[in-house]
Coordinates of C-alpha atoms in Angstrom, one line a residue:
Chain A
M56 CA 134.7 115.0 92.4
M57 CA 131.1 115.5 91.1
S58 CA 130.8 111.8 90.2
R59 CA 127.3 111.6 91.6
F60 CA 126.2 114.6 89.5
W61 CA 125.3 112.5 86.5
P62 CA 123.0 109.9 88.2
M63 CA 121.2 112.9 89.8
F64 CA 120.9 114.7 86.5
R65 CA 119.6 111.6 84.7
K66 CA 117.0 111.0 87.4
E67 CA 115.7 114.6 87.3
F68 CA 115.6 114.4 83.5
I69 CA 113.6 111.2 83.5
Q70 CA 111.2 112.6 86.0
M71 CA 110.8 115.8 84.1
R72 CA 110.1 113.9 80.8
R73 CA 107.6 111.6 82.5
D74 CA 105.6 114.4 84.0
R75 CA 103.9 115.1 80.7
L76 CA 101.5 117.8 81.9
T77 CA 104.2 119.9 83.6
F78 CA 106.5 119.4 80.6
A79 CA 103.7 120.5 78.2
M80 CA 103.0 123.5 80.4
M81 CA 106.7 124.5 80.5
V82 CA 106.7 124.8 76.7
G83 CA 103.0 125.7 76.1
I84 CA 102.7 128.5 78.7
P85 CA 105.5 130.7 77.2
V86 CA 103.8 130.5 73.8
I87 CA 100.4 131.4 75.2
Q88 CA 101.9 134.2 77.3
L89 CA 103.7 135.6 74.3
L90 CA 100.6 135.7 72.2
V91 CA 98.5 137.2 75.0
F92 CA 101.0 139.8 76.1
G93 CA 102.3 140.5 72.6
Y94 CA 98.8 141.3 71.3
A95 CA 97.3 142.8 74.4
I96 CA 100.1 145.1 75.7
Q97 CA 99.9 148.1 73.4
T98 CA 101.3 151.3 75.0
D99 CA 100.8 153.2 71.8
V100 CA 97.1 154.1 72.2
R101 CA 95.2 154.4 68.9
N102 CA 91.7 154.6 67.7
L103 CA 90.0 156.1 70.8
P104 CA 86.3 155.9 70.2
T105 CA 85.2 159.5 69.9
V106 CA 81.8 161.3 69.7
V107 CA 81.6 164.6 67.9
L108 CA 79.2 167.6 68.6
D109 CA 79.6 169.9 65.6
Q110 CA 77.4 172.9 66.4
S111 CA 78.6 174.9 63.4
R112 CA 78.3 172.3 60.7
T113 CA 80.4 174.1 58.2
P114 CA 83.2 172.9 55.8
T115 CA 85.7 174.5 58.1
S116 CA 84.6 172.5 61.1
R117 CA 84.4 169.3 59.2
D118 CA 87.9 170.0 58.0
L119 CA 89.1 170.3 61.6
I120 CA 87.4 167.0 62.6
A121 CA 89.0 165.3 59.7
A122 CA 92.4 166.5 61.0
F123 CA 91.7 165.0 64.4
Q124 CA 90.8 161.6 62.7
N125 CA 93.9 161.7 60.6
T126 CA 96.1 161.6 63.6
G127 CA 94.9 158.0 64.0
N128 CA 94.3 158.6 67.7
F129 CA 90.6 159.4 67.3
R130 CA 88.0 157.2 65.7
V131 CA 84.6 159.0 65.3
I132 CA 81.9 156.6 66.2
A133 CA 78.9 159.0 66.3
H134 CA 77.8 162.6 65.8
V135 CA 75.5 163.9 68.5
D136 CA 73.2 166.9 68.7
G137 CA 73.7 168.2 72.3
R138 CA 76.1 168.3 75.1
P139 CA 74.1 166.0 77.4
E140 CA 74.2 163.3 74.8
L141 CA 78.0 163.6 74.5
D142 CA 78.6 163.5 78.2
A143 CA 76.4 160.4 78.5
A144 CA 78.3 158.6 75.8
I145 CA 81.6 159.2 77.7
A146 CA 80.0 158.3 81.0
R147 CA 78.7 155.0 79.7
G148 CA 82.1 154.2 78.3
D149 CA 80.9 154.0 74.7
A150 CA 83.3 156.8 73.9
Q151 CA 86.6 157.8 75.5
A152 CA 86.8 161.2 73.9
G153 CA 84.4 163.9 72.8
I154 CA 85.1 166.8 70.3
I155 CA 82.9 169.9 70.5
V156 CA 83.2 172.5 67.8
P157 CA 81.1 175.6 68.8
Y158 CA 78.9 177.8 66.6
D159 CA 81.5 180.6 66.6
Y160 CA 84.4 178.5 65.4
P161 CA 84.3 179.4 61.7
R162 CA 83.5 183.0 62.4
D163 CA 86.3 183.5 65.0
L164 CA 88.7 181.8 62.7
A165 CA 87.8 184.1 59.8
R166 CA 88.0 187.2 62.0
G167 CA 91.4 186.4 63.4
T168 CA 90.3 186.1 67.0
T169 CA 91.1 182.9 68.9
A170 CA 88.7 180.2 67.9
T171 CA 88.2 177.5 70.5
V172 CA 87.5 173.8 70.1
Q173 CA 86.9 171.7 73.1
V174 CA 88.2 168.1 73.6
I175 CA 86.9 166.1 76.4
V176 CA 88.9 163.0 77.4
D177 CA 88.0 160.2 79.8
A178 CA 91.2 160.4 81.9
A179 CA 90.3 157.4 84.1
D180 CA 92.9 155.5 82.0
P181 CA 95.9 157.9 82.1
L182 CA 97.7 156.1 79.3
S183 CA 95.0 156.5 76.7
S184 CA 94.0 160.0 77.8
Q185 CA 97.6 161.1 77.6
A186 CA 97.8 160.0 74.0
A187 CA 94.6 161.8 73.2
L188 CA 95.7 165.0 74.9
N189 CA 99.0 165.0 72.9
A190 CA 97.2 164.3 69.7
A191 CA 94.7 167.1 70.3
A192 CA 97.4 169.6 71.1
G193 CA 99.3 168.5 68.1
V194 CA 96.4 169.1 65.8
A195 CA 95.9 172.6 67.1
Q196 CA 99.6 173.4 67.0
A197 CA 99.9 172.3 63.4
R198 CA 96.9 174.4 62.3
N199 CA 98.3 177.4 64.3
L200 CA 101.6 177.2 62.6
S201 CA 100.3 177.0 59.1
I202 CA 97.9 179.9 59.7
L203 CA 100.5 182.1 61.4
S204 CA 103.2 181.4 58.9
R205 CA 100.8 182.2 56.1
A206 CA 99.9 185.5 57.9
A207 CA 103.5 186.4 58.5
D208 CA 104.5 185.4 55.1
R209 CA 107.5 183.4 56.2
S210 CA 108.3 179.7 57.0
I211 CA 108.2 178.4 60.5
P212 CA 111.2 179.6 62.6
I213 CA 112.3 176.4 64.2
E214 CA 111.5 172.8 63.6
A215 CA 112.7 170.0 65.9
R216 CA 113.3 166.8 63.9
V217 CA 113.0 163.8 66.2
R218 CA 114.4 160.5 64.8
P219 CA 113.3 157.5 66.8
R220 CA 116.3 155.2 66.6
Y221 CA 116.2 151.4 67.1
N222 CA 112.4 151.2 66.9
P223 CA 111.5 153.7 64.2
G224 CA 107.9 152.6 64.0
L225 CA 107.5 153.1 67.8
R226 CA 106.0 149.6 67.9
S227 CA 105.1 148.2 71.3
P228 CA 105.9 144.6 70.4
N229 CA 109.5 145.6 69.8
Y230 CA 109.7 146.7 73.4
I231 CA 107.5 144.0 75.0
V232 CA 108.6 140.8 73.2
P233 CA 112.3 141.0 74.1
G234 CA 111.2 141.7 77.7
L235 CA 108.9 138.8 77.6
V236 CA 111.9 136.4 77.1
G237 CA 113.1 137.5 80.5
V238 CA 109.7 137.5 82.2
I239 CA 108.8 134.0 81.0
L240 CA 112.1 132.5 82.0
T241 CA 111.8 134.1 85.5
M242 CA 108.2 132.9 85.9
T243 CA 108.6 129.3 84.9
L244 CA 112.1 128.5 86.1
V245 CA 111.9 130.0 89.6
L246 CA 108.7 128.1 90.2
I247 CA 110.0 124.8 88.9
T248 CA 113.1 124.7 91.0
A249 CA 111.3 126.3 94.0
M250 CA 109.3 123.0 94.1
A251 CA 112.3 120.8 93.5
I252 CA 113.6 120.0 97.0
V253 CA 110.3 120.7 98.8
R254 CA 108.6 118.1 96.6
E255 CA 111.1 115.4 97.6
R256 CA 110.7 116.5 101.2
E257 CA 106.9 116.1 101.1
R258 CA 107.1 112.7 99.3
G259 CA 109.6 111.3 101.8
T260 CA 112.3 110.7 99.2
L261 CA 114.6 113.4 100.5
E262 CA 115.3 111.4 103.7
Q263 CA 116.5 108.5 101.6
L264 CA 118.6 110.8 99.4
I265 CA 120.4 112.6 102.2
V266 CA 121.3 109.3 103.9
T267 CA 123.5 108.6 100.8
P268 CA 127.0 110.1 100.4
I269 CA 125.9 112.6 97.6
T270 CA 127.3 116.0 98.2
K271 CA 125.2 119.1 98.5
T272 CA 126.7 120.6 95.4
E273 CA 126.1 117.4 93.3
L274 CA 122.5 117.3 94.5
M275 CA 121.8 121.0 93.7
L276 CA 123.5 121.1 90.3
G277 CA 122.0 117.7 89.3
K278 CA 118.6 119.1 90.1
I279 CA 118.8 122.3 88.2
T280 CA 120.8 121.4 85.1
P281 CA 118.0 119.6 83.2
Y282 CA 116.0 122.8 83.4
V283 CA 118.7 124.8 81.7
G284 CA 117.6 123.0 78.6
V285 CA 114.0 123.8 79.3
G286 CA 114.9 127.5 79.6
L287 CA 116.8 127.6 76.3
L288 CA 113.9 125.8 74.6
Q289 CA 111.4 128.4 76.0
M290 CA 113.6 131.2 74.9
T291 CA 114.0 129.8 71.4
A292 CA 110.2 129.5 71.1
V293 CA 109.6 133.1 72.1
L294 CA 112.3 134.4 69.8
I295 CA 110.9 132.5 66.8
L296 CA 107.4 133.6 67.5
G297 CA 108.5 137.1 68.1
R298 CA 110.3 137.2 64.8
F299 CA 107.6 135.7 62.7
V300 CA 104.4 136.7 64.4
F301 CA 105.3 140.1 65.8
D302 CA 108.1 141.1 63.4
V303 CA 110.5 141.8 66.2
P304 CA 113.9 142.3 64.7
I305 CA 117.0 140.3 65.7
T306 CA 119.7 142.8 65.1
G307 CA 122.6 141.7 67.2
N308 CA 124.6 138.6 67.8
I309 CA 122.4 135.7 68.6
L310 CA 125.2 133.6 70.1
L311 CA 125.9 136.3 72.5
L312 CA 122.2 136.5 73.4
Y313 CA 122.2 132.7 74.1
G314 CA 125.3 133.0 76.2
V315 CA 124.0 135.7 78.4
S316 CA 120.6 134.0 78.6
L317 CA 122.4 130.9 79.9
I318 CA 123.8 132.9 82.8
F319 CA 120.4 134.4 83.4
I320 CA 118.7 131.0 83.3
I321 CA 121.2 129.6 85.9
A322 CA 120.6 132.6 88.1
S323 CA 116.8 132.1 87.9
L324 CA 117.1 128.4 88.7
A325 CA 119.4 129.1 91.6
F326 CA 117.0 131.6 93.0
G327 CA 114.3 129.0 92.9
L328 CA 116.6 126.5 94.6
L329 CA 117.2 129.0 97.4
V330 CA 113.5 129.4 97.8
S331 CA 113.2 125.6 98.0
T332 CA 115.7 125.5 100.9
L333 CA 113.7 128.2 102.8
V334 CA 110.2 126.8 102.6
R335 CA 108.7 123.7 104.0
T336 CA 105.8 122.9 101.7
Q337 CA 105.0 123.1 98.0
Q338 CA 102.3 125.6 98.7
Q339 CA 104.7 128.0 100.4
A340 CA 107.1 127.5 97.4
I341 CA 104.3 128.7 95.0
Q342 CA 103.5 131.7 97.1
A343 CA 107.1 132.7 97.5
S344 CA 107.7 132.4 93.7
F345 CA 104.7 134.6 92.9
G346 CA 105.8 137.0 95.6
F347 CA 109.1 137.3 93.8
M348 CA 107.5 137.5 90.3
L349 CA 105.3 140.5 90.7
P350 CA 107.9 143.0 91.8
N351 CA 110.1 141.6 89.1
I352 CA 107.5 142.4 86.4
L353 CA 106.7 145.8 87.9
L354 CA 110.1 147.1 88.9
S355 CA 112.4 145.6 86.3
G356 CA 111.3 148.0 83.5
F357 CA 109.4 145.3 81.6
M358 CA 106.2 147.3 81.4
F359 CA 107.0 150.7 82.9
P360 CA 110.1 152.7 82.3
R361 CA 112.4 152.6 85.3
Q362 CA 113.4 156.2 84.9
A363 CA 109.8 157.3 85.7
M364 CA 109.8 155.4 89.1
P365 CA 110.5 157.0 92.5
E366 CA 114.1 156.5 93.6
I367 CA 113.3 153.7 96.1
A368 CA 111.6 151.7 93.4
Q369 CA 114.6 152.1 91.1
W370 CA 116.9 150.9 93.9
L371 CA 114.7 147.8 94.4
G372 CA 114.8 147.2 90.7
L373 CA 118.5 146.9 90.9
L374 CA 118.2 143.9 93.2
M375 CA 116.5 141.9 90.5
P376 CA 118.4 139.9 87.9
L377 CA 115.6 140.6 85.4
T378 CA 116.4 144.3 85.4
Y379 CA 119.8 143.6 83.9
F380 CA 118.7 140.9 81.6
L381 CA 116.1 143.2 80.0
K382 CA 118.8 145.7 79.2
V383 CA 120.8 143.0 77.6
V384 CA 118.0 141.4 75.5
R385 CA 116.7 144.7 74.3
G386 CA 120.3 145.9 73.6
I387 CA 121.1 142.8 71.5
L388 CA 117.8 142.4 69.7
L389 CA 116.9 146.0 69.0
K390 CA 120.1 148.0 69.1
G391 CA 122.5 145.2 67.9
V392 CA 125.1 146.2 70.5
G393 CA 127.6 143.7 71.8
L394 CA 129.6 143.0 75.0
E395 CA 131.4 146.3 74.8
A396 CA 128.1 148.0 75.8
L397 CA 126.7 145.3 78.0
W398 CA 129.6 143.8 79.9
Q399 CA 128.6 145.4 83.2
E400 CA 125.1 143.8 83.1
V401 CA 126.6 140.5 82.1
L402 CA 129.1 140.6 85.0
I403 CA 126.3 141.4 87.5
L404 CA 124.2 138.6 86.2
A405 CA 127.1 136.2 86.6
A406 CA 127.6 137.4 90.1
F407 CA 123.9 136.8 90.8
A408 CA 124.2 133.2 89.5
V409 CA 127.3 132.4 91.6
V410 CA 126.0 134.0 94.8
L411 CA 122.6 132.3 94.6
I412 CA 124.0 128.9 94.0
V413 CA 126.5 129.2 96.8
A414 CA 123.8 130.6 99.1
S415 CA 121.4 127.7 98.4
V416 CA 124.2 125.1 98.8
R417 CA 125.1 126.6 102.1
R418 CA 121.4 126.9 103.2
F419 CA 120.7 123.3 102.4
R420 CA 121.4 120.8 105.3
K421 CA 121.9 117.1 104.8
T422 CA 120.0 116.5 108.0
L423 CA 116.3 116.4 109.0
D424 CA 116.4 119.2 111.6
Chain B
M275 CA 137.5 94.6 116.2
D276 CA 135.3 97.6 116.3
A277 CA 131.6 97.1 117.1
A278 CA 129.1 97.9 114.4
V279 CA 127.5 100.5 116.6
E280 CA 128.7 101.9 119.9
T281 CA 127.0 104.8 121.5
R282 CA 127.8 106.6 124.8
E283 CA 125.3 108.7 126.6
L284 CA 123.7 109.5 123.2
T285 CA 121.1 112.2 123.8
R286 CA 118.7 114.2 121.5
R287 CA 116.4 116.9 122.7
F288 CA 113.7 118.7 120.6
G289 CA 113.1 121.8 122.6
A290 CA 111.8 120.7 126.0
L291 CA 111.3 117.1 125.0
T292 CA 114.1 114.6 125.4
A293 CA 113.5 112.1 122.7
V294 CA 116.6 110.0 123.4
D295 CA 118.0 110.1 126.9
A296 CA 121.7 109.1 127.5
L297 CA 121.5 105.9 125.4
T298 CA 124.5 103.7 125.8
L299 CA 124.5 100.7 123.5
R300 CA 126.9 98.3 121.7
I301 CA 125.9 96.2 118.7
E302 CA 128.4 93.6 117.5
R303 CA 129.1 92.9 113.8
G304 CA 126.8 90.4 112.3
E305 CA 124.1 90.8 114.8
V306 CA 120.4 91.2 114.1
F307 CA 119.5 93.7 116.8
G308 CA 115.9 94.7 117.4
L309 CA 114.8 98.0 118.9
L310 CA 111.4 97.6 120.5
G311 CA 109.2 100.2 122.0
P312 CA 106.0 102.2 121.8
N313 CA 105.5 105.2 119.5
G314 CA 107.5 108.1 120.7
S315 CA 110.0 106.0 122.7
G316 CA 112.9 107.3 120.6
K317 CA 113.6 104.4 118.2
T318 CA 113.4 106.5 115.0
T319 CA 115.4 109.3 116.5
T320 CA 118.1 106.9 117.6
I321 CA 118.3 105.4 114.1
R322 CA 118.3 108.9 112.5
M323 CA 121.2 109.9 114.7
L324 CA 123.2 106.8 113.9
C325 CA 122.7 107.5 110.1
G326 CA 123.8 111.1 110.4
L327 CA 120.3 112.4 109.6
L328 CA 120.0 114.1 113.0
E329 CA 122.7 115.7 115.1
P330 CA 122.9 114.4 118.7
S331 CA 122.5 117.1 121.4
S332 CA 125.2 115.4 123.4
G333 CA 127.0 112.1 123.7
S334 CA 128.8 110.2 121.0
A335 CA 128.1 107.4 118.5
L336 CA 130.7 105.3 116.6
V337 CA 129.1 103.7 113.6
T338 CA 131.3 101.1 111.8
G339 CA 134.1 102.5 113.9
I340 CA 133.6 106.1 112.7
D341 CA 132.3 109.0 114.8
V342 CA 129.1 110.0 113.1
T343 CA 129.1 113.5 114.5
V344 CA 132.6 114.1 113.0
A345 CA 132.4 112.3 109.6
P346 CA 128.7 111.6 108.8
E347 CA 129.5 111.4 105.1
Q348 CA 132.0 108.6 105.6
V349 CA 129.4 106.7 107.6
K350 CA 126.8 107.2 104.9
Q351 CA 128.9 105.3 102.3
R352 CA 129.1 102.2 104.6
I353 CA 125.5 101.9 105.8
G354 CA 122.1 101.2 104.2
Y355 CA 119.0 102.8 105.5
M356 CA 115.3 102.1 104.9
A357 CA 112.7 104.4 106.5
Q358 CA 109.2 103.6 107.3
R359 CA 108.2 105.6 104.3
V360 CA 110.0 103.9 101.4
G361 CA 112.3 106.3 99.6
A362 CA 112.0 104.9 96.1
Y363 CA 110.7 107.4 93.5
E364 CA 107.1 106.6 92.5
D365 CA 107.6 108.1 89.0
L366 CA 110.6 105.9 88.2
T367 CA 110.6 102.3 87.3
V368 CA 112.2 99.6 89.5
A369 CA 115.2 99.5 87.3
E370 CA 115.6 103.3 87.2
N371 CA 115.4 103.5 90.9
L372 CA 118.1 100.9 91.4
T373 CA 120.4 102.4 88.8
F374 CA 119.9 105.8 90.4
Y375 CA 120.8 104.7 93.9
A376 CA 123.7 102.6 92.6
G377 CA 125.0 105.7 90.8
I378 CA 124.5 107.9 93.9
Y379 CA 126.6 105.4 95.9
G380 CA 129.4 105.8 93.3
L381 CA 129.0 102.5 91.4
R382 CA 129.8 102.7 87.6
G383 CA 129.8 100.5 84.5
D384 CA 130.2 96.8 84.9
M385 CA 130.4 97.1 88.7
M386 CA 127.0 98.8 88.7
R387 CA 125.4 96.2 86.5
T388 CA 126.8 93.4 88.6
R389 CA 125.6 94.8 91.9
V390 CA 122.2 95.7 90.5
G391 CA 121.9 92.2 89.0
E392 CA 122.8 90.7 92.4
V393 CA 120.3 92.7 94.4
V394 CA 117.6 92.0 91.8
A395 CA 118.2 88.3 92.0
F396 CA 118.4 88.4 95.8
L397 CA 115.0 90.1 96.2
S398 CA 113.4 88.4 93.1
L399 CA 112.7 91.8 91.4
G400 CA 113.5 90.5 87.9
D401 CA 109.9 90.5 86.7
R402 CA 109.2 94.0 87.9
L403 CA 112.1 95.9 86.5
G404 CA 110.0 97.9 84.0
Q405 CA 107.2 98.7 86.4
L406 CA 106.8 102.2 87.9
A407 CA 107.3 102.1 91.7
A408 CA 103.9 103.7 92.0
Q409 CA 102.2 100.6 90.6
L410 CA 103.8 98.2 93.1
S411 CA 101.9 96.8 96.1
G412 CA 103.0 97.4 99.6
G413 CA 105.2 94.3 99.9
W414 CA 106.9 94.8 96.6
K415 CA 107.5 98.5 97.3
Q416 CA 109.1 97.5 100.5
R417 CA 111.4 95.1 98.7
L418 CA 112.3 97.8 96.2
G419 CA 113.2 100.0 99.1
L420 CA 115.4 97.3 100.6
A421 CA 117.0 96.7 97.3
C422 CA 117.8 100.5 97.0
A423 CA 119.4 100.4 100.5
L424 CA 121.4 97.3 99.7
V425 CA 122.7 98.0 96.2
H426 CA 126.1 99.3 97.5
R427 CA 126.5 96.3 99.8
P428 CA 126.6 98.1 103.1
G429 CA 128.0 96.2 106.1
L430 CA 125.4 97.7 108.4
L431 CA 121.7 98.0 107.6
F432 CA 119.2 100.2 109.4
L433 CA 115.5 99.3 109.0
D434 CA 113.0 101.6 110.6
E435 CA 109.7 99.7 111.0
P436 CA 110.2 98.0 107.6
T437 CA 107.1 95.9 107.7
A438 CA 104.5 98.5 108.6
G439 CA 101.6 98.1 106.2
V440 CA 102.8 94.9 104.7
D441 CA 100.8 91.7 104.6
P442 CA 101.8 88.7 106.8
A443 CA 103.1 86.5 103.9
A444 CA 105.3 89.3 102.7
R445 CA 106.4 90.0 106.3
R446 CA 107.6 86.4 106.6
R447 CA 109.5 86.5 103.4
F448 CA 111.0 89.8 104.5
W449 CA 112.4 88.2 107.7
H450 CA 113.9 85.3 105.7
T451 CA 115.7 87.9 103.7
I452 CA 117.0 89.6 106.8
H453 CA 118.3 86.3 108.2
D454 CA 120.0 85.6 104.8
L455 CA 121.7 89.0 105.1
A456 CA 122.9 88.3 108.6
A457 CA 124.2 85.0 107.5
S458 CA 126.4 86.7 104.9
G459 CA 127.8 89.0 107.6
T460 CA 125.6 92.1 107.4
T461 CA 124.7 93.7 110.7
V462 CA 121.0 94.6 110.9
L463 CA 119.5 97.1 113.3
V464 CA 115.7 96.9 113.0
T465 CA 112.9 98.7 114.9
T466 CA 109.5 97.0 115.2
H467 CA 106.2 97.0 117.0
Y468 CA 105.5 93.3 116.4
M469 CA 106.4 90.8 119.1
D470 CA 106.8 87.9 116.6
E471 CA 109.3 89.9 114.7
A472 CA 111.1 90.9 118.0
A473 CA 111.4 87.2 118.9
Q474 CA 113.4 86.6 115.6
C475 CA 116.1 89.1 116.6
G476 CA 119.4 87.9 118.1
R477 CA 119.3 90.5 120.7
L478 CA 116.7 93.1 121.7
G479 CA 116.7 96.5 123.3
M480 CA 113.4 97.7 124.7
M481 CA 113.0 101.5 124.8
S482 CA 110.6 103.7 126.7
R483 CA 110.7 107.4 127.1
G484 CA 114.1 107.7 125.4
H485 CA 116.1 105.1 127.3
L486 CA 116.6 101.4 127.5
I487 CA 114.4 99.4 129.9
A488 CA 115.7 96.0 128.9
L489 CA 118.5 94.5 126.9
G490 CA 119.4 90.9 125.9
T491 CA 118.3 87.9 123.9
P492 CA 114.5 87.5 123.6
D493 CA 114.6 84.8 126.2
E494 CA 116.7 86.9 128.6
V495 CA 114.3 89.8 128.3
A496 CA 111.3 87.5 128.9
A497 CA 113.0 86.1 131.9
Q498 CA 113.3 89.5 133.5
V499 CA 109.6 89.4 134.4
G500 CA 109.5 85.7 135.3
G501 CA 109.8 83.9 132.0
R502 CA 106.5 85.0 130.6
T503 CA 106.0 85.9 126.9
L504 CA 107.9 88.8 125.3
E505 CA 104.7 90.7 125.1
D506 CA 104.1 90.4 128.8
A507 CA 107.6 91.5 129.5
F508 CA 107.1 94.5 127.2
V509 CA 103.9 95.6 129.0
V510 CA 105.2 95.1 132.5
L511 CA 108.5 96.7 132.0
Q512 CA 107.0 99.7 130.3
Q513 CA 104.4 100.2 133.1
R514 CA 107.2 100.0 135.6
D515 CA 109.2 102.6 133.8
E516 CA 106.3 105.0 133.6
Q517 CA 105.6 104.8 137.3

């Protein structure tokens, strides 16, 4: 039983090591991706370039503009003298927000009638405009409350105290980096094994291999096992960089994390293997892998919260191992929870691994038809 | 005693094309048997069916006494196979290739070292052990391919156009090796285009359009068309078949 697994494993390992460029890419690409994604993906929008048209030019208006700046969402880059200038700055893209304080602002405020201040936002990018809208509304609300409570001579009636648990600083890297562990593993491992059998077919070595008594299971397992090590290596690199470059906490049990990752790695490799049995050329293997990757990244909840997706997209997301793995990684790294909270996801991942391996072994034929 | 190969009405169709058409053939143990025929005559398909690489559409084939359609994996342990495109891994060294195939055929430890040593000596690969297969010339690559196919000492060896793209000197050496193997009791089934190689076989089967058009020793085959050369026999018989 399985006696031909080791020769197969050893051969794959030597070939993997000898292919320096691929090996370097397998370890180098995760690091680059982590740095790029980690720095670039910032869902908390700050420092929107803002132009100000202050028609009243009074201490009261300057006070208001300072309040806007203090939210951290607006960064005043210029003061302009007229509306056309302000519109032009936003149209050109120099500014993404404009604040207009009218002549009557201080007068209305003093009189007790409603004073208006206009905030114009470039909503072409919904994420940043949303942040700006919230911030602007927040500034007005805070002012309103303080003025009204002073007038009524009492403290504000209700205050909702929101405590952001698990990621108190609301930092994007805390959300993105754990997810990246899963995305990087999916990306590289599926592609590597998708090529595995097709490459032998194209080079003509598969014919020689299947004329030997090696069993399908020995062949498949021997092929993917060396890459389990690659997956664990990639994951370790991402975790270390995440911890020391992006300050992502490692709250939970690291051994549990490695254990579950092992299951996820096997599932990813097995999926690649299944692809490898379905396609005829390396080119098709690459296309199929990317076709698998994109929905994974979009629907798994790596970038966009799944709760916000239409129902059908949520259902599709459930078909992807990454969806479950993301819950596990974020759960362990950020919340510090253990198996008692995650056992369902772990079981589903294990089922994925088993089903995918069995499917690819069954799909594979030791004949040339 | 069982024949090395015994087929009955062996047939393989690819869609509308019948690549091998009701081939009945018996090859005795220890023979060097040559399959001769133009491209597309069904030689490769025949060999692939006998090795368990292709399933026959109908008919039967006993290989070393075992029905290849029933127990292909048992057959695979007993045969050696070398395709036209050598199956050695270009990014492994000669030694690594041999160790790999020895392991895949279930050889371990001392037994593995002994067998690898024997096959290295037999094919004079000793000086090349550390070289990557990619760096070998055509003739050496072909020897490595043969070594990989022989490392488990099969009783029956299939060679599919083994000397394609190999220089004449290397071809001659290769045929010496084949005769050495036959002398030690290995049955060899070889396909070829070359008449000089066909003449070196104990018996020949000429194929055209999926069936045999002549069978016998090279002299017997030549005699079928009035004792002319093997090449004449080949051309005449094939033309007759296509009419």
